[in-house]
mmCIF file of C-alpha atoms and ligand atoms in Angstrom:
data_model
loop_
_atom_site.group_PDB
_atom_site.id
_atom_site.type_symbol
_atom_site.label_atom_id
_atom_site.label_comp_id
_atom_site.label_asym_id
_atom_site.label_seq_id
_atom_site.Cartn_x
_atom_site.Cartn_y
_atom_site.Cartn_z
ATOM 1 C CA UNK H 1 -26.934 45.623 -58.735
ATOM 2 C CA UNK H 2 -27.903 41.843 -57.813
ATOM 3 C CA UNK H 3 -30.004 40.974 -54.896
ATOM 4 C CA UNK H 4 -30.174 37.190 -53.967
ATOM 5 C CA UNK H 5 -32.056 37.003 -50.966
ATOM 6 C CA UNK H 6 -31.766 34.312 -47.928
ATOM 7 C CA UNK H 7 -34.578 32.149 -49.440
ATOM 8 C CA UNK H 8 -32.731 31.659 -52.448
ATOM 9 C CA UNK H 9 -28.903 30.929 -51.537
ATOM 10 C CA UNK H 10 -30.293 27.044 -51.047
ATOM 11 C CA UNK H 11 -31.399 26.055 -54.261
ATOM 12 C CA UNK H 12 -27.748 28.165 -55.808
ATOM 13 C CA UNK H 13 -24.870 26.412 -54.062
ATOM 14 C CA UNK H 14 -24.142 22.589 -53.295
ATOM 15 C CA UNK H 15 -21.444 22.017 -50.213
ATOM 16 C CA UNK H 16 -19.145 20.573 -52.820
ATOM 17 C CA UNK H 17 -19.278 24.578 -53.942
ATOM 18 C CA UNK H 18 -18.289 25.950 -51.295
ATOM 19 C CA UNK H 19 -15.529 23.027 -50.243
ATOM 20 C CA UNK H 20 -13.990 23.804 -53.769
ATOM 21 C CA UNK H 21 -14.228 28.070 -53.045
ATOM 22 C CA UNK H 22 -12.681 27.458 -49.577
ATOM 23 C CA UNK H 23 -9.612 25.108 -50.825
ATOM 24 C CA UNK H 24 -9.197 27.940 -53.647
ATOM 25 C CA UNK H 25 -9.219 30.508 -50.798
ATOM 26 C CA UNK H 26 -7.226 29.298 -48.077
ATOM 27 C CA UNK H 27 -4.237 28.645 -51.267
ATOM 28 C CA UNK H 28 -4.701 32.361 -52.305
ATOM 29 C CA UNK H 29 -4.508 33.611 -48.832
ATOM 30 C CA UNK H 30 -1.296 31.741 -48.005
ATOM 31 C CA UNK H 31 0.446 32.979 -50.960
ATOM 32 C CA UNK H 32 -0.675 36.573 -50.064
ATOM 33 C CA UNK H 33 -3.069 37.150 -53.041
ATOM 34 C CA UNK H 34 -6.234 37.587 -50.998
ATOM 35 C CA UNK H 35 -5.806 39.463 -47.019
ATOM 36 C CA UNK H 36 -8.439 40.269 -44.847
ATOM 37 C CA UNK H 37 -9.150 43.684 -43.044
ATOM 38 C CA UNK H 38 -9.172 44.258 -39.691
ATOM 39 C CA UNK H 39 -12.812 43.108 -38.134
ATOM 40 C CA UNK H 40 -15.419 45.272 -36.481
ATOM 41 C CA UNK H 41 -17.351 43.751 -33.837
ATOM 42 C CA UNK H 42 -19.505 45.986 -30.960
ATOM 43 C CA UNK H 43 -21.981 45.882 -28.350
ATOM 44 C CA UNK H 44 -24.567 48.339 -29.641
ATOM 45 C CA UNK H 45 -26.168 48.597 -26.329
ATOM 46 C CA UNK H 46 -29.613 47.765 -28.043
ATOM 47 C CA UNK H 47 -31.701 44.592 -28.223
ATOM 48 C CA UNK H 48 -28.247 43.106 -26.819
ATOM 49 C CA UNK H 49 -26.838 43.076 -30.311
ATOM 50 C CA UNK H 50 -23.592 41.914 -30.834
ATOM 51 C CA UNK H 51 -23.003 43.795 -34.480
ATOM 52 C CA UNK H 52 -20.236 43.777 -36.802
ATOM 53 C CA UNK H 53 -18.149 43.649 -40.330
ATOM 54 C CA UNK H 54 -15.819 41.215 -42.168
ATOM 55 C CA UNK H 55 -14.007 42.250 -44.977
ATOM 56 C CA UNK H 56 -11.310 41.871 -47.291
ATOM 57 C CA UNK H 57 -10.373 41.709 -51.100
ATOM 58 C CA UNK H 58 -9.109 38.684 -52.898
ATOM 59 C CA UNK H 59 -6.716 40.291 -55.784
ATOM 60 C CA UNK H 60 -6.585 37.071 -58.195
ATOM 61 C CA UNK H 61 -10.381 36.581 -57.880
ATOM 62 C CA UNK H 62 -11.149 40.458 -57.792
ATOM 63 C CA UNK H 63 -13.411 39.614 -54.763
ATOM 64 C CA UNK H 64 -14.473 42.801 -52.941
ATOM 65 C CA UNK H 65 -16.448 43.253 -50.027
ATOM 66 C CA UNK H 66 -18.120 42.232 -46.823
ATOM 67 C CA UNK H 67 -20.278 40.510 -44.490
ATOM 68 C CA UNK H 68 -22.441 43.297 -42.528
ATOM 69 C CA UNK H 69 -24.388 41.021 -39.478
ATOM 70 C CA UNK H 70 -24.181 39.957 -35.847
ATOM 71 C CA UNK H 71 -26.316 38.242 -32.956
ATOM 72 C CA UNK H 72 -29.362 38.774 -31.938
ATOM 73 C CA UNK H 73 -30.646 37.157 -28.890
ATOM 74 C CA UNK H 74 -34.487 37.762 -29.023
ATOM 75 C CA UNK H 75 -34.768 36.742 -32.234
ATOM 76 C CA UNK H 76 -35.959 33.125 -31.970
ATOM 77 C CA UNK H 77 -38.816 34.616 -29.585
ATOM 78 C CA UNK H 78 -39.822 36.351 -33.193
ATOM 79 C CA UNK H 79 -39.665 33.766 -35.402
ATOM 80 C CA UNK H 80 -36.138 34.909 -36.548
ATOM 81 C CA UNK H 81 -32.519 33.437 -36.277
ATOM 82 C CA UNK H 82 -30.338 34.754 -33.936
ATOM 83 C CA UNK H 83 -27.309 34.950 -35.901
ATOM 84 C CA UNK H 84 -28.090 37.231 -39.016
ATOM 85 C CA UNK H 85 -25.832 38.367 -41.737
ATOM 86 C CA UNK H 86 -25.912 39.461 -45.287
ATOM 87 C CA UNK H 87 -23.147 39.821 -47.773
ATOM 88 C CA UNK H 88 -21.980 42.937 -50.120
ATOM 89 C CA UNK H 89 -20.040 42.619 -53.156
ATOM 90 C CA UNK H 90 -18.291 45.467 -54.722
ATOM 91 C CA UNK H 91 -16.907 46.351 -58.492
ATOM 92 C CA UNK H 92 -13.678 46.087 -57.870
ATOM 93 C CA UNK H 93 -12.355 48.090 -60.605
ATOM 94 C CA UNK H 94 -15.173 51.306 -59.543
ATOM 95 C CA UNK H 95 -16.219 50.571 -56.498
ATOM 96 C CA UNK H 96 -19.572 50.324 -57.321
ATOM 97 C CA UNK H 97 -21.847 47.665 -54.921
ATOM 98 C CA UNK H 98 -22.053 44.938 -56.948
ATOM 99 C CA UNK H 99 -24.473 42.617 -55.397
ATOM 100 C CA UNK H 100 -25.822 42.072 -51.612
ATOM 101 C CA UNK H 101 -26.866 38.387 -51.039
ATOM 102 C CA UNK H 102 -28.263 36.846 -47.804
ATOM 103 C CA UNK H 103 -25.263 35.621 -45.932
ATOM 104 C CA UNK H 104 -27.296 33.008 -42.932
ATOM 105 C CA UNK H 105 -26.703 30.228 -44.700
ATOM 106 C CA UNK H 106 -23.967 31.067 -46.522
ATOM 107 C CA UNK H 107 -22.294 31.160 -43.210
ATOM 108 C CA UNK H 108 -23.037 27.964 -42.254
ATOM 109 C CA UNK H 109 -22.168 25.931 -45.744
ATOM 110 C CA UNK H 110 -18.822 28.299 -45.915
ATOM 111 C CA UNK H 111 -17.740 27.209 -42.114
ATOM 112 C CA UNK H 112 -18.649 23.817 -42.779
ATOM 113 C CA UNK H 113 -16.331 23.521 -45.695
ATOM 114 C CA UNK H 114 -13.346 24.590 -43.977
ATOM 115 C CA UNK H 115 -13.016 22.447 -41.384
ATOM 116 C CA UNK H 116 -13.786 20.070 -44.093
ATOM 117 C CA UNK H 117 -11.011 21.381 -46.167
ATOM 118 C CA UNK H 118 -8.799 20.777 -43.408
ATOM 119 C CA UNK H 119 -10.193 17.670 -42.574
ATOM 120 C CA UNK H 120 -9.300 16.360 -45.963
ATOM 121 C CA UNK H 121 -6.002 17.819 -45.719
ATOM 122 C CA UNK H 122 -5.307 16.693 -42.357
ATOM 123 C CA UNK H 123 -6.582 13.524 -41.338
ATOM 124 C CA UNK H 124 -5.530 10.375 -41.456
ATOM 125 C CA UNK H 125 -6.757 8.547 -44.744
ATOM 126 C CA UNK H 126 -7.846 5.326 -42.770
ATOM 127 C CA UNK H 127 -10.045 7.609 -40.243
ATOM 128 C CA UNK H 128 -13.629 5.605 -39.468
ATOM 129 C CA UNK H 129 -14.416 7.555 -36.634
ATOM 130 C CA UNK H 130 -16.188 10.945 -36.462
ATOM 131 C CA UNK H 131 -16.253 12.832 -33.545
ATOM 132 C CA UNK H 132 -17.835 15.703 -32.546
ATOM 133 C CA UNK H 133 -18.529 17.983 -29.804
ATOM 134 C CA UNK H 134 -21.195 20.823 -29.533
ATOM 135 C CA UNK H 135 -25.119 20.073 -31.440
ATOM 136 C CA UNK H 136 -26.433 23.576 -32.030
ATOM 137 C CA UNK H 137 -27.580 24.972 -35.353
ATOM 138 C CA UNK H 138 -23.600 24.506 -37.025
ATOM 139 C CA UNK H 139 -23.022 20.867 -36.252
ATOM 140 C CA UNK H 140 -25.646 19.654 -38.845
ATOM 141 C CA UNK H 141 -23.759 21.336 -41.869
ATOM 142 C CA UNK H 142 -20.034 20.670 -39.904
ATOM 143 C CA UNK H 143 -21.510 16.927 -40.128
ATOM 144 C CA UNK H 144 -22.373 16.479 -43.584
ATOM 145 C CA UNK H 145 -19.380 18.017 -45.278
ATOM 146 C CA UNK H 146 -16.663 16.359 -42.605
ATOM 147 C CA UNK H 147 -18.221 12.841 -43.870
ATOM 148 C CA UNK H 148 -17.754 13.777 -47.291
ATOM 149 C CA UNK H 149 -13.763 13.541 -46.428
ATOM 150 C CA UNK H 150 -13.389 9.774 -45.430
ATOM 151 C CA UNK H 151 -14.908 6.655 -45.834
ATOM 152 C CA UNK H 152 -16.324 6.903 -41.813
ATOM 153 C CA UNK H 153 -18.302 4.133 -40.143
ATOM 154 C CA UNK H 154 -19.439 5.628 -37.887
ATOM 155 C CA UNK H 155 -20.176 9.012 -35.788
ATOM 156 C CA UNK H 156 -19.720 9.966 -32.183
ATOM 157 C CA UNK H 157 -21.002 12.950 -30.067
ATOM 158 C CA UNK H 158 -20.692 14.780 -27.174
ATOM 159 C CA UNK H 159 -22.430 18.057 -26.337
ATOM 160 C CA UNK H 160 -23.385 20.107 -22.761
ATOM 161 C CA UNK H 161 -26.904 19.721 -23.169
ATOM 162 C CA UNK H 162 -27.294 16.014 -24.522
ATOM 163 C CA UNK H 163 -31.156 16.567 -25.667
ATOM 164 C CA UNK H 164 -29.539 18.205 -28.236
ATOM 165 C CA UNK H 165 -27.731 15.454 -29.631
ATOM 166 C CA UNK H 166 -30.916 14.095 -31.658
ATOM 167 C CA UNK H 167 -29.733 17.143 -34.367
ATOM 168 C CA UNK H 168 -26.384 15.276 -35.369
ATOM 169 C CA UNK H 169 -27.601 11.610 -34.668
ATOM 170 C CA UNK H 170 -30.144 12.497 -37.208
ATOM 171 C CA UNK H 171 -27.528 13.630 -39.616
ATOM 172 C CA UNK H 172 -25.794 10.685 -39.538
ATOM 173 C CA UNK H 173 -28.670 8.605 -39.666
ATOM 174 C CA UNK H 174 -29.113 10.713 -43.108
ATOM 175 C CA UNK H 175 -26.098 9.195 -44.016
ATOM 176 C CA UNK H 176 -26.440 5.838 -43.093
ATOM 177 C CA UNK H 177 -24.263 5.530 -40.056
ATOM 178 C CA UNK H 178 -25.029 4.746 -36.598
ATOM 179 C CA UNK H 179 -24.830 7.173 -33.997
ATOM 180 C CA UNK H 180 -23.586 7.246 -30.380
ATOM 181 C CA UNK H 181 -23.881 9.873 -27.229
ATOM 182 C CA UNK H 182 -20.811 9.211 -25.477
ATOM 183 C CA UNK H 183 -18.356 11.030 -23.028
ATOM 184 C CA UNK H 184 -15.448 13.391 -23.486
ATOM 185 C CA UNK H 185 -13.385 10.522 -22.357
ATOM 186 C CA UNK H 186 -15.029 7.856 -24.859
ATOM 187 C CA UNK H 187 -15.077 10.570 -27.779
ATOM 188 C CA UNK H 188 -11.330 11.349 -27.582
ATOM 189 C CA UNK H 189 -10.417 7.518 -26.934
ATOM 190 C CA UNK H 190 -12.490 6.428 -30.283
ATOM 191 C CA UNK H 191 -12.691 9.220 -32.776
ATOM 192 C CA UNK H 192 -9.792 9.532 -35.451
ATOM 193 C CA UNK H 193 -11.283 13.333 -36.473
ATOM 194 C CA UNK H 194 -12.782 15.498 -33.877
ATOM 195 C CA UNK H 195 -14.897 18.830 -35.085
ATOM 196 C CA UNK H 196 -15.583 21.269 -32.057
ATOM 197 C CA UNK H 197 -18.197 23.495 -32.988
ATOM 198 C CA UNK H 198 -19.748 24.258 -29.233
ATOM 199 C CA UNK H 199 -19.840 27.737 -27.587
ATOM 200 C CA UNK H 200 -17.764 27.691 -24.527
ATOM 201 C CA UNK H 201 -15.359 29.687 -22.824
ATOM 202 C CA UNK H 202 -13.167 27.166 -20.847
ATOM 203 C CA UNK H 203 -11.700 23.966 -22.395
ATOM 204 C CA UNK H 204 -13.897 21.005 -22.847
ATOM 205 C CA UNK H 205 -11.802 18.244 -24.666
ATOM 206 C CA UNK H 206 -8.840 17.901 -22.110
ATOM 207 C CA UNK H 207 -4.815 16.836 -23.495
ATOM 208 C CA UNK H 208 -5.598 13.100 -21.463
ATOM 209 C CA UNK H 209 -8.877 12.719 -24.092
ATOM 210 C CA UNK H 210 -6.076 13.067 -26.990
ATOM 211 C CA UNK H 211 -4.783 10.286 -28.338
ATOM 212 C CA UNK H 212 -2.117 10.366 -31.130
ATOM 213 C CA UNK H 213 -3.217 9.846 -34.536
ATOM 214 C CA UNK H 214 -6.329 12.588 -34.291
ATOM 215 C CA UNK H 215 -7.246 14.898 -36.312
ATOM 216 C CA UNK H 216 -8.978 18.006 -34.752
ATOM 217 C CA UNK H 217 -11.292 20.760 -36.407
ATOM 218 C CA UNK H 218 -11.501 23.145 -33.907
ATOM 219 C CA UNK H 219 -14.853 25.925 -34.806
ATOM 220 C CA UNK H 220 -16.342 27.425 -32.105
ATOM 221 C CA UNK H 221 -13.979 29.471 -30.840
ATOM 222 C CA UNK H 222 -14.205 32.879 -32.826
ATOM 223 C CA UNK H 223 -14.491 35.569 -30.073
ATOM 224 C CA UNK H 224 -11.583 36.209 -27.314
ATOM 225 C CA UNK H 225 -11.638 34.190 -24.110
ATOM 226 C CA UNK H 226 -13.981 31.219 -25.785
ATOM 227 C CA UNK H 227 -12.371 27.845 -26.053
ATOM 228 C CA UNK H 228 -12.680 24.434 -26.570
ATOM 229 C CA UNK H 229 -9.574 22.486 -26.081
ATOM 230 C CA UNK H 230 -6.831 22.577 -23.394
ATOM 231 C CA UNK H 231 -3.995 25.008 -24.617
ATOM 232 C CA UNK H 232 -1.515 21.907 -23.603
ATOM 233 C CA UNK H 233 -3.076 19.750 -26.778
ATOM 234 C CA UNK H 234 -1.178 22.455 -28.915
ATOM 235 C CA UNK H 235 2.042 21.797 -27.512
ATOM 236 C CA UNK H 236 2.011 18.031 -29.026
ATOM 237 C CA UNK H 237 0.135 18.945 -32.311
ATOM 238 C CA UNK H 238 0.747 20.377 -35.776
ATOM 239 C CA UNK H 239 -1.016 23.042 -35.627
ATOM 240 C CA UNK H 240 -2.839 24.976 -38.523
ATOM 241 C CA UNK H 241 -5.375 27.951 -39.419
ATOM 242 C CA UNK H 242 -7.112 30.083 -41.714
ATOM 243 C CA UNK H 243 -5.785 33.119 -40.695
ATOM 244 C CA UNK H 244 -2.868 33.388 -38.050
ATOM 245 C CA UNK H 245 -3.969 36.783 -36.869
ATOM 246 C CA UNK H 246 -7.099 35.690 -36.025
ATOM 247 C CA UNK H 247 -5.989 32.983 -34.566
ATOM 248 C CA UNK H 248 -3.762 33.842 -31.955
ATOM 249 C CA UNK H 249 -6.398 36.471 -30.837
ATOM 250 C CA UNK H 250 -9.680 35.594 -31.005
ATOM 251 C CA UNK H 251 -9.097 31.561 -32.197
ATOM 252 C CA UNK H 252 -8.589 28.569 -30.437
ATOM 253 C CA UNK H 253 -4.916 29.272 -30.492
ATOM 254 C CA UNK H 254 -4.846 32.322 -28.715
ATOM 255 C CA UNK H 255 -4.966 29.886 -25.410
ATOM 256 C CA UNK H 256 -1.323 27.922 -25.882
ATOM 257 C CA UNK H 257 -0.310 31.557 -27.196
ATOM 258 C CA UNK H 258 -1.504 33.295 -24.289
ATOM 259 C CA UNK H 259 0.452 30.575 -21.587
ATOM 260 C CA UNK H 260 3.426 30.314 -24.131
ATOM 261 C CA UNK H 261 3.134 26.959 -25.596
ATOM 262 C CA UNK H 262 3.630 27.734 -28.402
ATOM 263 C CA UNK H 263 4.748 30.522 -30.743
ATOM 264 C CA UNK H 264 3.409 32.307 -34.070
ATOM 265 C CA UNK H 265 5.943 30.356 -35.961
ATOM 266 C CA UNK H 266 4.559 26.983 -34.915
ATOM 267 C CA UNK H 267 1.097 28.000 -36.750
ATOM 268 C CA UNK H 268 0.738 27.274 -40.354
ATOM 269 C CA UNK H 269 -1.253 28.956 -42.930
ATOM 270 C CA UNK H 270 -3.755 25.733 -44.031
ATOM 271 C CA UNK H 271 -3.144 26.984 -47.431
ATOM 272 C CA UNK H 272 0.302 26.158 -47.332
ATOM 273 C CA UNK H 273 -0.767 22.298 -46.435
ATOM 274 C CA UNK H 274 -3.092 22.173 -49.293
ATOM 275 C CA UNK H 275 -0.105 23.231 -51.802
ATOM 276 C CA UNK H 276 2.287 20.977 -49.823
ATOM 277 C CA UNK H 277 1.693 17.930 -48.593
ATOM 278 C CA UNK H 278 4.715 17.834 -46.774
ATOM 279 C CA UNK H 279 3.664 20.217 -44.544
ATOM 280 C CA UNK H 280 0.376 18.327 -43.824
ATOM 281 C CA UNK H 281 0.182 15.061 -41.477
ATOM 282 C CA UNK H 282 3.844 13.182 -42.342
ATOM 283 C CA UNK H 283 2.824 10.023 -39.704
ATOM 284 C CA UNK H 284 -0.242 7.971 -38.342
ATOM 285 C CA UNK H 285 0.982 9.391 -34.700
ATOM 286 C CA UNK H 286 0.592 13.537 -35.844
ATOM 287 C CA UNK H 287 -2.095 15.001 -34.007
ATOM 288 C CA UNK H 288 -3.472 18.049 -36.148
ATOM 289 C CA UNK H 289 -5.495 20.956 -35.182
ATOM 290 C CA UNK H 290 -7.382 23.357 -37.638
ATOM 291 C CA UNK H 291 -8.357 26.417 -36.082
ATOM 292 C CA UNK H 292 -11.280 27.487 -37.934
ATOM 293 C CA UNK H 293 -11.472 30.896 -36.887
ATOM 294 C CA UNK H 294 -13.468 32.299 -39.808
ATOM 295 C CA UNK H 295 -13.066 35.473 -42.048
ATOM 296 C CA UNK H 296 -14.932 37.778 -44.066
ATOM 297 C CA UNK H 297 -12.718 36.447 -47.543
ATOM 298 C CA UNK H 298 -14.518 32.903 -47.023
ATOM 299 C CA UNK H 299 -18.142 34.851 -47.190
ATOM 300 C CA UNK H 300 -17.258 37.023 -50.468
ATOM 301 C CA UNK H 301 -15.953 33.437 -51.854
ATOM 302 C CA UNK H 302 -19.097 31.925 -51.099
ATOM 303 C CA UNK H 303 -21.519 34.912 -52.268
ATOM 304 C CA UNK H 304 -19.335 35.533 -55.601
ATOM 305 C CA UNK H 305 -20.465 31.770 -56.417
ATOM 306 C CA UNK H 306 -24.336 32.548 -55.689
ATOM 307 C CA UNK H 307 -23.959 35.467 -57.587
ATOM 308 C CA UNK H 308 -22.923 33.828 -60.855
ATOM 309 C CA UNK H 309 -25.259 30.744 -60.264
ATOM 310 C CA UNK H 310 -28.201 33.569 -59.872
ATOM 311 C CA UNK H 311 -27.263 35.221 -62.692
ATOM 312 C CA UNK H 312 -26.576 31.857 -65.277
ATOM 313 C CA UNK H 313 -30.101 30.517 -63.617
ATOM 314 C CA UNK H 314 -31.988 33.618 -64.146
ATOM 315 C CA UNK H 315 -33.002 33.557 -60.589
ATOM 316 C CA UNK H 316 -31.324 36.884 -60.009
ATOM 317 C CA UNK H 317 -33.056 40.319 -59.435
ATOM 318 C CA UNK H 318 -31.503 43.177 -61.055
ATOM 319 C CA UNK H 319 -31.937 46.762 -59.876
ATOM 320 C CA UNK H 320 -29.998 49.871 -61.206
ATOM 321 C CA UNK H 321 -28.774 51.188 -58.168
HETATM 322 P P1 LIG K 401 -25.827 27.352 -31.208
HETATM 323 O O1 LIG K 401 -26.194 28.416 -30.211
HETATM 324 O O2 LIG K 401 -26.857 26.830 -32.136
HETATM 325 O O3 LIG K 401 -25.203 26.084 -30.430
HETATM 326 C C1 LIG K 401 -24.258 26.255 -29.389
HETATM 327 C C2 LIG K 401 -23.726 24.900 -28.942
HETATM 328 O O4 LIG K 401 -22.833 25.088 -27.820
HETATM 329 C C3 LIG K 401 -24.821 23.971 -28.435
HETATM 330 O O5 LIG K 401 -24.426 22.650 -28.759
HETATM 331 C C4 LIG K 401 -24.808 24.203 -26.926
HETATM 332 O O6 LIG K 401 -25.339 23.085 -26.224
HETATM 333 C C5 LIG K 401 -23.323 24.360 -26.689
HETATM 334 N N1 LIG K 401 -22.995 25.159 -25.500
HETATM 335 C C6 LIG K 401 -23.631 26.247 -25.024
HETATM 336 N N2 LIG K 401 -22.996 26.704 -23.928
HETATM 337 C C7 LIG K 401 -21.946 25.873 -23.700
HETATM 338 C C8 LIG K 401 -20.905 25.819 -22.725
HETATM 339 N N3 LIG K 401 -20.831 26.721 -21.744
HETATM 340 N N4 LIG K 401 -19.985 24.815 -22.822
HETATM 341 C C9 LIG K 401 -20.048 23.903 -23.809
HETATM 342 N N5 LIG K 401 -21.007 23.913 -24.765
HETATM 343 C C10 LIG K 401 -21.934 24.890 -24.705
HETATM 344 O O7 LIG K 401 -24.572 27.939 -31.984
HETATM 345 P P2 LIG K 401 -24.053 27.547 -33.448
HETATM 346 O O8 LIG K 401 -24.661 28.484 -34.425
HETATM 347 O O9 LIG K 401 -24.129 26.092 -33.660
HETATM 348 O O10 LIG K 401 -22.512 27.983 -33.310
HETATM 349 C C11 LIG K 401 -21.608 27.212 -32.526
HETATM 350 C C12 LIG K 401 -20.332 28.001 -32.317
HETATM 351 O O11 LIG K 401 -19.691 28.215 -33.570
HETATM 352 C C13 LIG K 401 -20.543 29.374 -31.701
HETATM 353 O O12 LIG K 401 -19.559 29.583 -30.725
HETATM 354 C C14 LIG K 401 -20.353 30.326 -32.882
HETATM 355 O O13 LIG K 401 -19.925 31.590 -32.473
HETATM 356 C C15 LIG K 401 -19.292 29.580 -33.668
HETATM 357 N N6 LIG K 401 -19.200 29.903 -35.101
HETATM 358 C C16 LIG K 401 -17.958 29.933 -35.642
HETATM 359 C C17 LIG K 401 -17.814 30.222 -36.996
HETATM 360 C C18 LIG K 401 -16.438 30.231 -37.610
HETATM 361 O O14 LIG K 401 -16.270 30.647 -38.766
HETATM 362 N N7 LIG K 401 -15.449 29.727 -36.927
HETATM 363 C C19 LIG K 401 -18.938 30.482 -37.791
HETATM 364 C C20 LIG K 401 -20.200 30.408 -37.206
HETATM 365 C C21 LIG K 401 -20.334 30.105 -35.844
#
């Protein structure tokens, strides 16, 4: 068995990586190949641990497994992150474990690269204007691999708490583009893509911030009842996702679902997009929406490539387990 630990997964995968292992993904989950199983996620009534599972087997790239982790709120108090997850591959012709690699970052850089995937998929080709809303630990990585997509000029951002703001200004200062704190009002008015990546449970970017033309990433919302967008935004959108049963229950989506704005039918697997452009953005005026809701098949994707970058760079430890 290989064990790549946390400190490692850095040096072992690039965001290009994991943008190319998400496009793969999302295709192989549209045409049925790869499926997710159902997700675990409890209060354990200790530490006030959120704790759970996300699994799932991709058939064409015999990717078996799952991502064991949770939250953790007294863990910055200890020097620790909050969020904390690691990542179990299985053989998936014995069932033996295969490898277990930390899954913190990997979490981040695979999250990042789908709403990048979509981004690329989705947006408007002349876009110049990032957007985006929320500045926690995610919006650094949601930042660098959304301005890989476009040739942008510049990046906007909103958040509740605007101290925090000084993490993606800096990120676009990485890059060489000016930033600007602006309001809800200014964001929607301005930006031509729009990431959400906050933690909220009542809409923040109204339908009258919307204009036509905008491509959203919508990422925060992973946990019934959160949300970032009005439900009405769906109603004039073409709207996508990762997975659609996610989506309409624990995604942004399950909102216009909920109120009957939309329907199931009106959702489309982003996989199908990537394999047909016709069913991407067909005019300048479409307003898109990815719902990034996240699932465990994105993690094995992600892991599988550490595991064979550990393994060609000799950076892997091998037990017989
Ligand atoms: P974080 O705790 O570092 O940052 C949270 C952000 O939300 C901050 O910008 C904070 O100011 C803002 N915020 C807090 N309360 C708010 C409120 N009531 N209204 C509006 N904004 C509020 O978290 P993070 O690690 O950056 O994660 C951000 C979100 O992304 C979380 O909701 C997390 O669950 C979600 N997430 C989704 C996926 C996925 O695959 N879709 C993966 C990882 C994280």
């Amino acid at each position: 068995m290989i064990i790549v630990p946390e400190n490692k997964i850095a040096d072992l995968i690039t965001a290009t990586d994991a943008f190319d292992a998400m496009e793969k993904l999302f295709v192989s989950m549209a045409n049925g190949t790869a499926y997710n199983f159902p997700v675990i996620r409890e209060a354990i009534g200790h530490a006030d641990a959120l704790y759970g599972f996300k699994s799932g087997f991709d058939r064409e790239a015999l990717q078996l497994g799952l991502k064991s982790g949770g939250y953790w709120p007294g863990n910055a108090a200890k020097g620790l992150t909050n969020h904390q997850s690691t990542v179990f591959l299985f053989d998936a012709d014995t069932g033996k474990c295969k490898a277990v690699i930390g899954g913190n970052l990997l979490t981040a850089l695979r999250t990042a690269a789908a709403s990048a995937v979509a981004t690329a998929h989705l947006a408007r080709a002349d876009s110049q204007v990032l957007g985006i809303v929320g500045a926690g630990h995610q919006s650094a990585f949601q930042l660098r691999a959304n301005l890989a997509t476009r040739n942008f000029k510049k990046v906007i951002g909103w958040n509740l708490h605007p101290e925090k703001l000084s993490r993606p200004a800096s990120i676009a200062e990485e890059a060489g583009l000016p930033f600007e704190s602006v309001s809800l009002e200014t964001l929607g008015a301005q930006a031509d893509v729009i990431i959400t990546i906050a933690s909220s449970f009542k809409p923040i970017l109204l339908d009258l911030h919307i204009k036509a033309g905008t491509h959203l990433s919508c990422m925060g919302t992973d946990t019934t009842g959160k949300q970032e967008i009005d439900a009405q935004i769906a109603k004039r959108a073409k709207l996508y996702t990762d997975e659609i049963a996610q989506s309409i229950t624990l995604g942004e989506f399950q909102h216009p679902i909920n109120e009957k704005l939309i329907s199931n039918d009106d959702i489309c697997p982003i996989g199908k997009a990537i394999q047909d452009k016709k069913l991407a953005r067909t005019s300048d005026s479409d307003i898109t929406i990815f719902d990034g809701t996240g699932v465990g098949l994105q993690d094995l994707a992600v892991a599988s490539q550490v595991v064979e970058k550990a393994i060609a760079n000799n950076v892997a430890t091998e037990i017989d387990f």
